[in-house]
Short mmCIF file of C-alpha atoms and ligand atoms in Angstrom, two decimals:
data_model
loop_
_atom_site.label_atom_id
_atom_site.label_comp_id
_atom_site.label_asym_id
_atom_site.label_seq_id
_atom_site.Cartn_x
_atom_site.Cartn_y
_atom_site.Cartn_z
CA MET A 16 31.05 29.46 88.62
CA GLU A 17 34.09 30.60 87.49
CA SER A 18 34.37 31.60 83.68
CA LYS A 19 36.95 30.21 80.94
CA PHE A 20 38.60 31.67 77.95
CA TYR A 21 40.20 30.36 74.99
CA ILE A 22 42.70 32.01 72.93
CA GLU A 23 43.62 31.29 69.36
CA THR A 24 46.90 32.68 67.99
CA TRP A 25 48.12 33.04 64.46
CA GLY A 26 51.32 34.62 63.52
CA CYS A 27 54.62 35.70 65.04
CA GLN A 28 56.06 35.85 68.37
CA MET A 29 54.54 39.60 68.63
CA ASN A 30 51.35 38.07 68.82
CA ALA A 31 52.37 35.13 71.16
CA GLU A 32 53.49 37.64 73.96
CA ASP A 33 50.35 39.64 73.14
CA SER A 34 48.07 36.43 73.69
CA GLU A 35 50.28 35.85 76.81
CA LYS A 36 49.72 39.48 77.99
CA LEU A 37 45.70 39.03 77.51
CA SER A 38 45.85 35.95 79.41
CA GLY A 39 47.63 37.55 81.91
CA MET A 40 45.08 40.03 82.58
CA LEU A 41 42.34 37.61 82.47
CA LYS A 42 43.64 35.09 85.00
CA LYS A 43 43.56 38.66 86.90
CA LEU A 44 39.95 38.57 86.57
CA ASN A 45 39.65 35.31 87.62
CA TYR A 46 39.32 33.72 84.51
CA THR A 47 40.84 30.14 83.68
CA SER A 48 42.10 29.13 80.12
CA THR A 49 40.61 26.27 78.57
CA GLU A 50 41.48 24.37 75.27
CA ASN A 51 38.21 23.63 74.27
CA LYS A 52 36.10 26.27 72.32
CA ASP A 53 32.79 24.79 73.40
CA GLU A 54 32.92 25.14 76.96
CA ALA A 55 34.54 28.63 76.65
CA ASP A 56 32.70 31.80 78.11
CA LEU A 57 35.17 33.83 76.00
CA ILE A 58 36.95 33.25 72.67
CA ILE A 59 39.51 35.47 71.49
CA PHE A 60 41.13 35.17 67.97
CA ASN A 61 44.62 36.88 68.14
CA THR A 62 45.09 37.54 63.83
CA CYS A 63 47.98 38.02 61.64
CA CYS A 64 47.87 39.65 58.50
CA VAL A 65 51.56 39.01 57.22
CA ARG A 66 50.13 36.86 54.01
CA GLU A 67 46.72 36.27 52.56
CA ASN A 68 46.71 32.68 53.90
CA ALA A 69 46.89 33.72 57.55
CA GLU A 70 43.56 35.84 56.83
CA LEU A 71 41.88 33.20 55.34
CA LYS A 72 42.35 30.90 58.23
CA VAL A 73 40.48 33.67 60.12
CA PHE A 74 37.78 34.14 58.20
CA GLY A 75 37.27 30.39 58.25
CA ASN A 76 37.57 30.11 61.97
CA LEU A 77 35.01 32.79 62.76
CA GLY A 78 32.37 31.46 60.30
CA VAL A 79 32.53 28.43 62.79
CA LEU A 80 31.92 30.62 65.85
CA ARG A 81 28.54 31.69 64.37
CA LYS A 82 26.84 28.28 65.54
CA LEU A 83 28.82 28.39 69.16
CA LYS A 84 27.33 31.72 69.54
CA ALA A 85 23.89 30.68 68.50
CA LYS A 86 23.77 28.04 71.06
CA ASN A 87 25.43 30.20 73.76
CA PRO A 88 24.35 33.80 73.45
CA ASN A 89 26.24 34.66 76.88
CA LEU A 90 29.79 33.75 74.70
CA ILE A 91 31.78 36.78 74.40
CA ILE A 92 34.15 36.53 71.16
CA THR A 93 36.79 39.17 71.08
CA VAL A 94 39.08 39.53 67.53
CA CYS A 95 42.33 41.36 68.06
CA GLY A 96 45.67 41.20 66.65
CA CYS A 97 47.50 42.88 63.29
CA MET A 98 44.82 41.96 60.75
CA MET A 99 42.14 44.81 62.95
CA GLN A 100 44.80 47.46 62.23
CA GLU A 101 44.49 46.92 58.30
CA ASN A 102 42.71 49.47 56.61
CA LYS A 103 38.83 48.79 56.65
CA MET A 104 39.31 45.36 57.98
CA ALA A 105 37.68 45.73 61.34
CA GLU A 106 34.49 47.11 59.73
CA ASP A 107 34.45 44.36 57.34
CA ILE A 108 34.60 41.96 60.03
CA LYS A 109 31.93 43.58 61.95
CA LYS A 110 29.73 43.60 59.17
CA ARG A 111 30.52 39.95 57.90
CA PHE A 112 30.46 38.51 61.71
CA PRO A 113 27.97 40.83 63.42
CA PHE A 114 28.38 38.34 66.49
CA VAL A 115 31.57 39.59 67.29
CA ASP A 116 31.59 41.56 70.88
CA ILE A 117 34.80 43.24 70.89
CA ILE A 118 37.01 44.22 68.11
CA MET A 119 40.38 45.97 68.97
CA GLY A 120 43.97 46.67 67.20
CA THR A 121 47.13 46.02 68.27
CA HIS A 122 47.82 49.39 69.97
CA ASN A 123 45.04 49.01 72.48
CA ILE A 124 45.27 45.31 74.28
CA GLN A 125 45.91 47.05 77.60
CA MET A 126 42.43 48.39 77.29
CA PHE A 127 41.06 44.52 77.02
CA PRO A 128 39.55 44.40 80.78
CA SER A 129 37.59 47.72 80.63
CA TYR A 130 36.07 46.66 77.16
CA LEU A 131 35.24 43.35 78.53
CA LYS A 132 33.21 45.05 81.76
CA GLU A 133 31.39 47.07 79.16
CA VAL A 134 30.35 44.44 77.19
CA LYS A 135 29.35 42.37 79.83
CA GLU A 136 27.31 45.36 81.62
CA SER A 137 25.79 46.84 78.26
CA ARG A 138 25.93 43.36 75.96
CA LYS A 139 26.77 46.14 73.37
CA SER A 140 29.47 45.48 70.96
CA ILE A 141 32.86 47.67 70.82
CA LEU A 142 34.90 48.17 68.13
CA GLU A 143 38.07 50.19 68.86
CA ILE A 144 41.07 50.62 67.05
CA TRP A 145 43.77 52.98 67.65
CA ASP A 146 45.82 54.43 64.52
CA LYS A 147 49.05 55.29 66.29
CA GLU A 148 51.17 53.24 68.59
CA GLU A 149 51.00 54.57 72.26
CA ASP A 150 54.14 54.73 74.69
CA ILE A 151 55.30 51.24 75.45
CA ILE A 152 53.52 50.12 78.53
CA GLU A 153 55.19 48.45 81.16
CA GLY A 154 54.00 45.78 83.94
CA LEU A 155 51.12 44.38 82.32
CA PRO A 156 50.50 40.80 83.75
CA ILE A 157 51.88 38.24 81.82
CA ASP A 158 50.90 34.55 81.62
CA ARG A 159 53.64 32.78 79.74
CA GLU A 160 53.27 29.24 78.23
CA SER A 161 56.55 27.82 79.11
CA LYS A 162 58.11 27.89 82.91
CA ILE A 163 61.52 27.06 81.17
CA LYS A 164 61.89 29.51 78.43
CA ALA A 165 60.56 33.20 77.83
CA PHE A 166 60.11 35.65 75.05
CA VAL A 167 61.34 39.04 76.10
CA THR A 168 60.28 41.83 73.57
CA ILE A 169 62.82 44.24 73.66
CA MET A 170 61.36 46.46 70.88
CA TYR A 171 58.20 46.89 69.16
CA GLY A 172 57.19 48.12 65.52
CA CYS A 173 59.37 48.30 62.75
CA ASN A 174 60.59 51.57 60.56
CA ASN A 175 61.86 49.40 57.53
CA PHE A 176 59.33 49.28 55.18
CA CYS A 177 60.62 46.28 52.99
CA THR A 178 57.91 46.67 49.93
CA TYR A 179 56.38 43.40 50.43
CA CYS A 180 55.70 43.78 54.08
CA ILE A 181 52.79 44.88 55.90
CA VAL A 182 53.96 44.56 59.61
CA PRO A 183 55.12 48.48 59.70
CA TYR A 184 51.64 49.25 58.89
CA VAL A 185 49.82 47.09 61.74
CA ARG A 186 52.68 47.38 64.18
CA GLY A 187 53.49 51.24 64.21
CA ARG A 188 57.25 52.64 64.28
CA GLU A 189 60.06 51.42 66.35
CA ARG A 190 60.14 51.70 70.23
CA SER A 191 62.66 50.11 72.34
CA ARG A 192 61.98 49.17 76.12
CA LYS A 193 64.44 50.75 78.36
CA PRO A 194 67.52 48.28 79.17
CA SER A 195 66.51 48.90 83.06
CA ASP A 196 62.93 47.21 82.37
CA ILE A 197 64.28 44.65 80.01
CA GLU A 198 66.85 43.80 82.67
CA ALA A 199 64.56 43.64 85.49
CA GLU A 200 62.15 41.43 83.92
CA ILE A 201 64.63 38.92 82.86
CA LYS A 202 65.98 38.75 86.40
CA LYS A 203 62.35 38.18 87.93
CA LEU A 204 62.19 35.36 85.34
CA VAL A 205 65.59 33.84 86.24
CA GLY A 206 64.06 34.47 89.81
CA GLU A 207 61.23 32.14 89.04
CA GLY A 208 63.27 29.47 87.15
CA TYR A 209 63.53 30.59 83.93
CA LYS A 210 66.75 29.02 82.01
CA GLU A 211 66.42 30.75 78.85
CA VAL A 212 65.25 33.82 77.17
CA THR A 213 64.56 34.69 73.57
CA LEU A 214 65.15 38.93 73.06
CA LEU A 215 62.34 39.69 70.25
CA GLY A 216 61.88 42.51 67.93
CA GLN A 217 61.31 42.72 64.09
CA ASN A 218 64.91 44.36 63.97
CA VAL A 219 66.79 43.65 67.17
CA ASN A 220 69.86 45.14 65.80
CA SER A 221 68.63 48.51 65.92
CA TYR A 222 67.66 48.41 69.69
CA GLY A 223 68.49 51.67 71.41
CA LYS A 224 67.48 54.47 68.78
CA GLY A 225 65.49 56.99 70.78
CA LEU A 226 66.21 56.26 74.39
CA GLU A 227 67.59 58.51 76.56
CA GLU A 228 70.44 56.23 77.68
CA GLU A 229 73.01 55.54 75.03
CA ILE A 230 73.01 51.93 74.37
CA ASN A 231 72.89 49.47 71.11
CA PHE A 232 71.98 45.77 70.72
CA ALA A 233 75.85 44.51 71.30
CA GLY A 234 75.67 46.27 74.67
CA LEU A 235 72.25 44.96 75.56
CA LEU A 236 73.18 41.41 74.82
CA ARG A 237 76.37 42.00 77.06
CA ARG A 238 74.32 43.74 80.17
CA ILE A 239 72.06 40.60 79.82
CA ASN A 240 74.75 38.11 79.52
CA LYS A 241 76.06 39.29 83.21
CA ILE A 242 72.70 38.16 84.77
CA GLU A 243 73.36 35.45 87.05
CA GLY A 244 71.31 32.14 87.14
CA LEU A 245 70.34 32.85 83.14
CA HIS A 246 71.75 30.33 81.00
CA ARG A 247 70.80 31.04 77.52
CA ILE A 248 70.02 34.02 75.69
CA ARG A 249 68.62 34.13 71.87
CA PHE A 250 67.52 36.67 69.58
CA MET A 251 65.18 37.56 66.82
CA THR A 252 65.10 38.75 64.11
CA SER A 253 68.34 40.35 62.92
CA HIS A 254 67.90 42.43 59.80
CA PRO A 255 71.14 42.26 57.75
CA LYS A 256 71.78 45.94 56.95
CA ASP A 257 71.97 46.60 60.83
CA LEU A 258 74.07 43.42 61.68
CA THR A 259 77.03 45.36 63.30
CA ASP A 260 80.98 43.67 63.55
CA ASP A 261 79.94 44.64 67.42
CA VAL A 262 77.06 42.37 67.43
CA ILE A 263 78.99 39.27 65.86
CA LYS A 264 81.86 40.04 68.54
CA ALA A 265 79.17 40.41 71.49
CA VAL A 266 77.80 36.96 70.22
CA ALA A 267 81.02 35.43 69.97
CA GLU A 268 82.14 36.62 73.53
CA CYS A 269 78.79 36.18 75.55
CA ASP A 270 79.04 32.68 77.22
CA LYS A 271 75.38 32.82 77.51
CA VAL A 272 74.42 34.10 74.18
CA CYS A 273 73.29 30.96 71.75
CA GLU A 274 75.21 30.17 68.49
CA HIS A 275 72.72 30.84 66.17
CA ILE A 276 71.77 33.45 64.25
CA HIS A 277 68.59 33.96 62.34
CA LEU A 278 69.38 36.36 59.46
CA PRO A 279 66.56 36.53 56.58
CA VAL A 280 67.81 37.21 53.27
CA GLN A 281 64.39 37.30 51.26
CA SER A 282 65.99 36.53 48.03
CA GLY A 283 69.58 35.62 46.73
CA SER A 284 69.35 38.13 43.96
CA SER A 285 70.74 41.79 44.49
CA GLU A 286 68.24 43.19 41.97
CA ILE A 287 65.51 41.80 43.57
CA MET A 288 66.84 42.64 47.25
CA LYS A 289 66.91 46.21 46.14
CA LYS A 290 63.52 45.96 44.78
CA MET A 291 62.52 44.75 48.28
CA ASN A 292 64.20 47.65 49.82
CA ARG A 293 66.26 45.42 51.82
CA HIS A 294 69.21 48.00 51.91
CA TYR A 295 71.97 45.48 50.99
CA ASP A 296 72.97 43.06 48.32
CA ARG A 297 74.36 39.68 48.03
CA ASP A 298 78.11 40.45 48.39
CA TYR A 299 77.03 42.30 51.59
CA TYR A 300 74.96 39.61 52.62
CA MET A 301 77.62 36.95 51.93
CA SER A 302 80.26 39.06 53.62
CA LEU A 303 78.40 39.00 56.92
CA ILE A 304 77.85 35.16 56.73
CA LYS A 305 81.50 35.16 56.47
CA LYS A 306 82.26 36.88 59.46
CA ILE A 307 79.60 35.39 61.58
CA LYS A 308 81.31 31.75 60.63
CA GLU A 309 84.56 32.61 61.03
CA GLN A 310 83.78 34.32 64.74
CA VAL A 311 81.14 32.09 65.91
CA LYS A 312 82.29 28.74 66.24
CA ASP A 313 79.81 25.76 65.16
CA VAL A 314 77.15 28.60 64.44
CA ALA A 315 73.90 27.69 63.08
CA ILE A 316 72.54 30.16 60.69
CA THR A 317 68.66 30.08 59.67
CA THR A 318 66.65 32.33 57.30
CA ASP A 319 63.56 33.46 55.72
CA ILE A 320 63.44 33.20 51.61
CA ILE A 321 60.19 34.84 49.90
CA VAL A 322 59.62 33.41 46.20
CA GLY A 323 58.07 34.78 43.38
CA PHE A 324 58.31 38.52 44.42
CA PRO A 325 57.11 40.70 41.32
CA GLY A 326 59.35 40.89 38.62
CA GLU A 327 61.41 37.80 39.92
CA THR A 328 62.94 35.94 36.80
CA GLU A 329 64.22 32.76 36.46
CA LYS A 330 67.93 33.92 36.69
CA ASP A 331 67.09 35.88 39.94
CA PHE A 332 65.36 32.75 41.62
CA GLU A 333 68.82 30.78 40.40
CA ASP A 334 70.39 33.27 42.50
CA THR A 335 68.40 32.34 45.42
CA LEU A 336 69.07 28.84 44.88
CA SER A 337 72.93 29.26 44.57
CA LEU A 338 73.18 31.46 47.62
CA VAL A 339 71.03 28.73 49.90
CA GLU A 340 73.72 26.18 48.41
CA GLU A 341 76.77 28.58 49.20
CA VAL A 342 75.41 29.86 52.79
CA ARG A 343 74.30 25.94 53.79
CA TYR A 344 71.32 27.33 56.33
CA ASP A 345 70.48 24.99 59.20
CA SER A 346 66.79 25.83 58.33
CA ALA A 347 64.99 28.36 56.20
CA PHE A 348 61.31 29.33 56.39
CA THR A 349 60.17 29.86 52.61
CA PHE A 350 57.13 31.66 51.97
CA LEU A 351 55.31 32.23 48.34
CA TYR A 352 54.76 35.91 47.85
CA SER A 353 51.65 37.04 49.00
CA ILE A 354 50.09 40.66 47.68
CA ARG A 355 49.32 42.63 50.59
CA GLU A 356 47.04 45.67 49.91
CA GLY A 357 48.60 48.97 50.76
CA THR A 358 52.33 47.98 50.11
CA PRO A 359 54.29 49.41 47.69
CA ALA A 360 54.95 45.77 46.11
CA ALA A 361 51.32 45.33 45.40
CA LYS A 362 51.32 47.55 42.84
CA LEU A 363 54.21 46.51 40.90
CA PRO A 364 53.59 45.22 37.48
CA SER A 365 54.92 41.85 36.51
CA GLN A 366 53.32 39.72 39.49
CA ILE A 367 54.54 36.04 39.28
CA PRO A 368 51.76 33.64 37.91
CA GLU A 369 50.82 31.06 40.71
CA ASP A 370 52.14 27.81 38.80
CA VAL A 371 55.63 29.80 38.39
CA LYS A 372 55.75 30.58 42.27
CA HIS A 373 54.90 27.02 43.17
CA GLU A 374 57.23 25.17 40.80
CA ARG A 375 59.82 27.88 42.03
CA PHE A 376 59.11 27.24 45.90
CA ASN A 377 59.11 23.14 45.37
CA ARG A 378 62.56 23.56 44.11
CA LEU A 379 63.62 25.57 46.82
CA VAL A 380 62.35 23.75 49.63
CA GLU A 381 63.86 20.53 48.08
CA ALA A 382 67.30 22.31 48.38
CA VAL A 383 66.65 23.77 51.76
CA ASN A 384 65.77 20.40 53.21
CA ARG A 385 68.64 18.35 51.74
CA ILE A 386 70.95 20.95 53.40
CA CYS A 387 69.08 20.75 56.83
CA ALA A 388 69.11 16.85 56.89
CA GLU A 389 73.15 17.19 55.56
CA LYS A 390 73.72 19.40 58.50
CA ASN A 391 71.86 17.39 61.02
CA LYS A 392 73.93 14.54 59.89
CA GLU A 393 77.09 16.55 61.22
CA TYR A 394 75.60 15.75 64.53
CA GLU A 395 75.65 12.51 64.87
CA GLY A 396 78.15 10.91 67.16
CA LYS A 397 78.49 14.25 69.16
CA VAL A 398 77.96 15.15 72.54
CA VAL A 399 75.76 18.63 72.84
CA GLU A 400 74.18 20.27 75.77
CA ILE A 401 70.60 20.44 75.56
CA LEU A 402 67.82 22.68 77.69
CA VAL A 403 65.19 20.19 78.33
CA GLU A 404 61.53 21.68 77.73
CA GLY A 405 59.31 18.63 78.12
CA LYS A 406 57.85 15.35 76.69
CA SER A 407 58.18 14.94 72.63
CA LYS A 408 55.45 16.19 70.63
CA ASN A 409 55.49 12.56 69.06
CA ASN A 410 53.79 11.19 71.80
CA ASP A 411 56.40 8.25 71.87
CA GLY A 412 57.32 8.65 75.58
CA LYS A 413 60.52 10.46 74.80
CA LEU A 414 61.62 14.03 75.93
CA MET A 415 62.49 16.93 74.21
CA GLY A 416 65.02 19.81 74.03
CA ARG A 417 67.13 22.20 72.09
CA THR A 418 70.99 22.41 71.58
CA ARG A 419 72.46 25.96 71.98
CA THR A 420 72.25 26.19 67.90
CA GLY A 421 68.30 25.64 68.12
CA LYS A 422 68.35 22.01 66.96
CA LEU A 423 65.49 19.84 68.09
CA VAL A 424 66.62 16.64 70.17
CA ASN A 425 64.40 13.66 71.28
CA PHE A 426 65.74 11.50 73.86
CA ILE A 427 64.63 8.97 76.24
CA GLY A 428 64.84 10.31 79.90
CA SER A 429 63.24 10.59 83.15
CA GLU A 430 61.01 13.64 83.67
CA ASP A 431 63.01 15.06 86.56
CA ALA A 432 65.36 16.20 83.48
CA ILE A 433 62.69 18.69 82.67
CA GLY A 434 63.76 22.20 82.76
CA LYS A 435 67.53 21.10 83.36
CA LEU A 436 70.71 21.39 80.90
CA ILE A 437 71.86 18.12 80.43
CA ASN A 438 74.49 16.24 78.04
CA VAL A 439 73.17 13.98 75.17
CA LYS A 440 74.95 12.00 73.02
CA ILE A 441 73.63 12.24 69.58
CA THR A 442 72.81 8.62 67.83
CA LYS A 443 70.68 9.40 64.81
CA ALA A 444 70.12 12.51 62.51
CA GLN A 445 66.47 12.87 61.06
CA SER A 446 65.38 15.24 58.33
CA PHE A 447 64.29 17.93 60.70
CA SER A 448 65.35 16.95 64.29
CA LEU A 449 67.78 14.67 66.29
CA VAL A 450 67.49 11.74 68.33
CA GLY A 451 70.21 11.16 71.67
CA GLU A 452 70.57 9.45 74.64
CA GLU A 453 71.35 11.09 78.00
CA ILE A 454 75.08 10.36 79.22
N1 SAH B 511 61.20 41.77 61.05
C1 SAH B 511 61.41 40.32 60.36
C2 SAH B 511 60.41 39.23 59.64
C3 SAH B 511 58.78 39.62 59.92
S1 SAH B 511 57.60 38.92 59.00
C4 SAH B 511 62.39 40.58 59.33
O1 SAH B 511 62.50 41.57 58.47
O2 SAH B 511 62.99 39.32 58.68
C5 SAH B 511 58.22 37.49 59.11
C6 SAH B 511 58.68 36.73 57.47
O3 SAH B 511 57.49 36.88 56.34
C7 SAH B 511 59.69 37.67 56.40
O4 SAH B 511 60.78 37.72 56.80
C8 SAH B 511 59.24 37.23 55.16
O5 SAH B 511 60.22 36.40 54.66
C9 SAH B 511 57.70 37.18 55.13
N2 SAH B 511 56.97 37.70 54.61
C10 SAH B 511 56.58 39.19 55.18
N3 SAH B 511 55.64 39.78 54.08
C11 SAH B 511 55.46 38.83 53.30
C12 SAH B 511 54.54 38.76 52.12
N4 SAH B 511 53.99 39.98 51.95
N5 SAH B 511 54.47 37.44 51.31
C13 SAH B 511 55.37 36.29 51.51
N6 SAH B 511 56.28 36.60 52.65
C14 SAH B 511 56.09 37.57 53.25
FE1 SF4 B 512 58.68 43.31 57.66
FE2 SF4 B 512 61.04 44.50 56.55
FE3 SF4 B 512 60.00 45.21 58.74
FE4 SF4 B 512 60.93 42.54 58.59
S1 SF4 B 512 62.31 44.35 58.73
S2 SF4 B 512 58.92 43.50 59.63
S3 SF4 B 512 60.43 42.10 56.54
S4 SF4 B 512 59.07 45.50 56.98
FE1 F3S B 513 51.68 38.38 61.55
FE2 F3S B 513 51.63 40.70 62.95
FE3 F3S B 513 53.68 38.93 63.39
S1 F3S B 513 51.05 40.54 60.82
S2 F3S B 513 53.82 37.99 61.64
S3 F3S B 513 51.48 38.63 63.85
S4 F3S B 513 53.64 41.24 63.55
#
């Protein structure tokens, strides 16, 4: 009988891609995937630790597996991902959840098939975390979720050490993939019918450092833009400190590069930006926004914002609100500051009380949502190109796709349109999406 696996993934696209690799390796071993934990022979939890909430969810879900394992002793349980790279976390999981069979980190997922074999043969558990990143391993099989748009990692790790953030500790230092490897992967995807790629990295603007070949992110965009048959190029994330004029120019000039820049600001107060070690201030950030809006026609700008960083005063928070009003973001991910042990900000005095954080958070979300709805309204009556991704999540028989600016559009259409670029007229704007009709 064939074996079935179930993967649950928390966190960002880095983890999503690792899960696609694990799934690729498992399919090579003749496993098939299942959405149902109860019928799985293998369960993998790919964890995130960027905020405390993410960790609490993992603990909760692991508790539930205890029962499943009791029912089916042959079930193999694996826990991996960023959380396992945290100091003492893997040992802690082992102690609290002794029924877990394999614990591995972010730097050794390529070892998974051999760990799995060992566990099956010996029925002994494995705990292996590598402290340091290895060289990039090319050519791992990858089983992508979509057949239309693909995420392609162009660099791993992060060197920025923003004072609140744990990512550099759990993902290691920055390493860029060779442009030829990236190009070959994208050409292969285009050959398989993919229309869109999103280039991924914690700070794509510092792409190319340390490579033999001299290339920067703008150069990479220009190179990928030449790939025939590819229709759309997106990228994430841009760190403002490294967003050069050349990158803005490349976005404006390259026809396939979509008019959407995700530019996390984190706070609107120069004082807090400094304490966060972001290497820019409000004036510099606003000068970038101005340049982007001038040069990239009809661009959408989105961001990440943290509320309640240690020492944030009411005035600092008001600076964040006023920046949001000035930039008029198309959307923003908003987060409550979460203490991460081992990061410099965790040791700062004047942590903000939870009730103050929440009160500020609600005010911020009100502003972000109001502006998002207003920006969506501007689309009413316009004709836009969308890439049709599949059926609408609302289960209403409609299809869904995205504009080049990243807006979600629901519309009535035939399923033949899935995977195609079509024009739709926007008939109605909703708070977080648009409704259109095919023309
Ligand atoms: N490399 C990207 C984002 C990585 S994490 C960048 O620099 O923009 C995604 C987002 O999580 C961050 O942009 C930040 O807004 C948020 N985040 C990271 N650490 C956090 C923490 N300790 N508490 C709250 N939010 C956090
Ligand atoms: Fe974290 Fe900053 Fe690196 Fe982004 S750039 S991953 S926020 S340390
Ligand atoms: Fe989480 Fe790791 Fe991404 S900590 S946000 S999954 S890099």
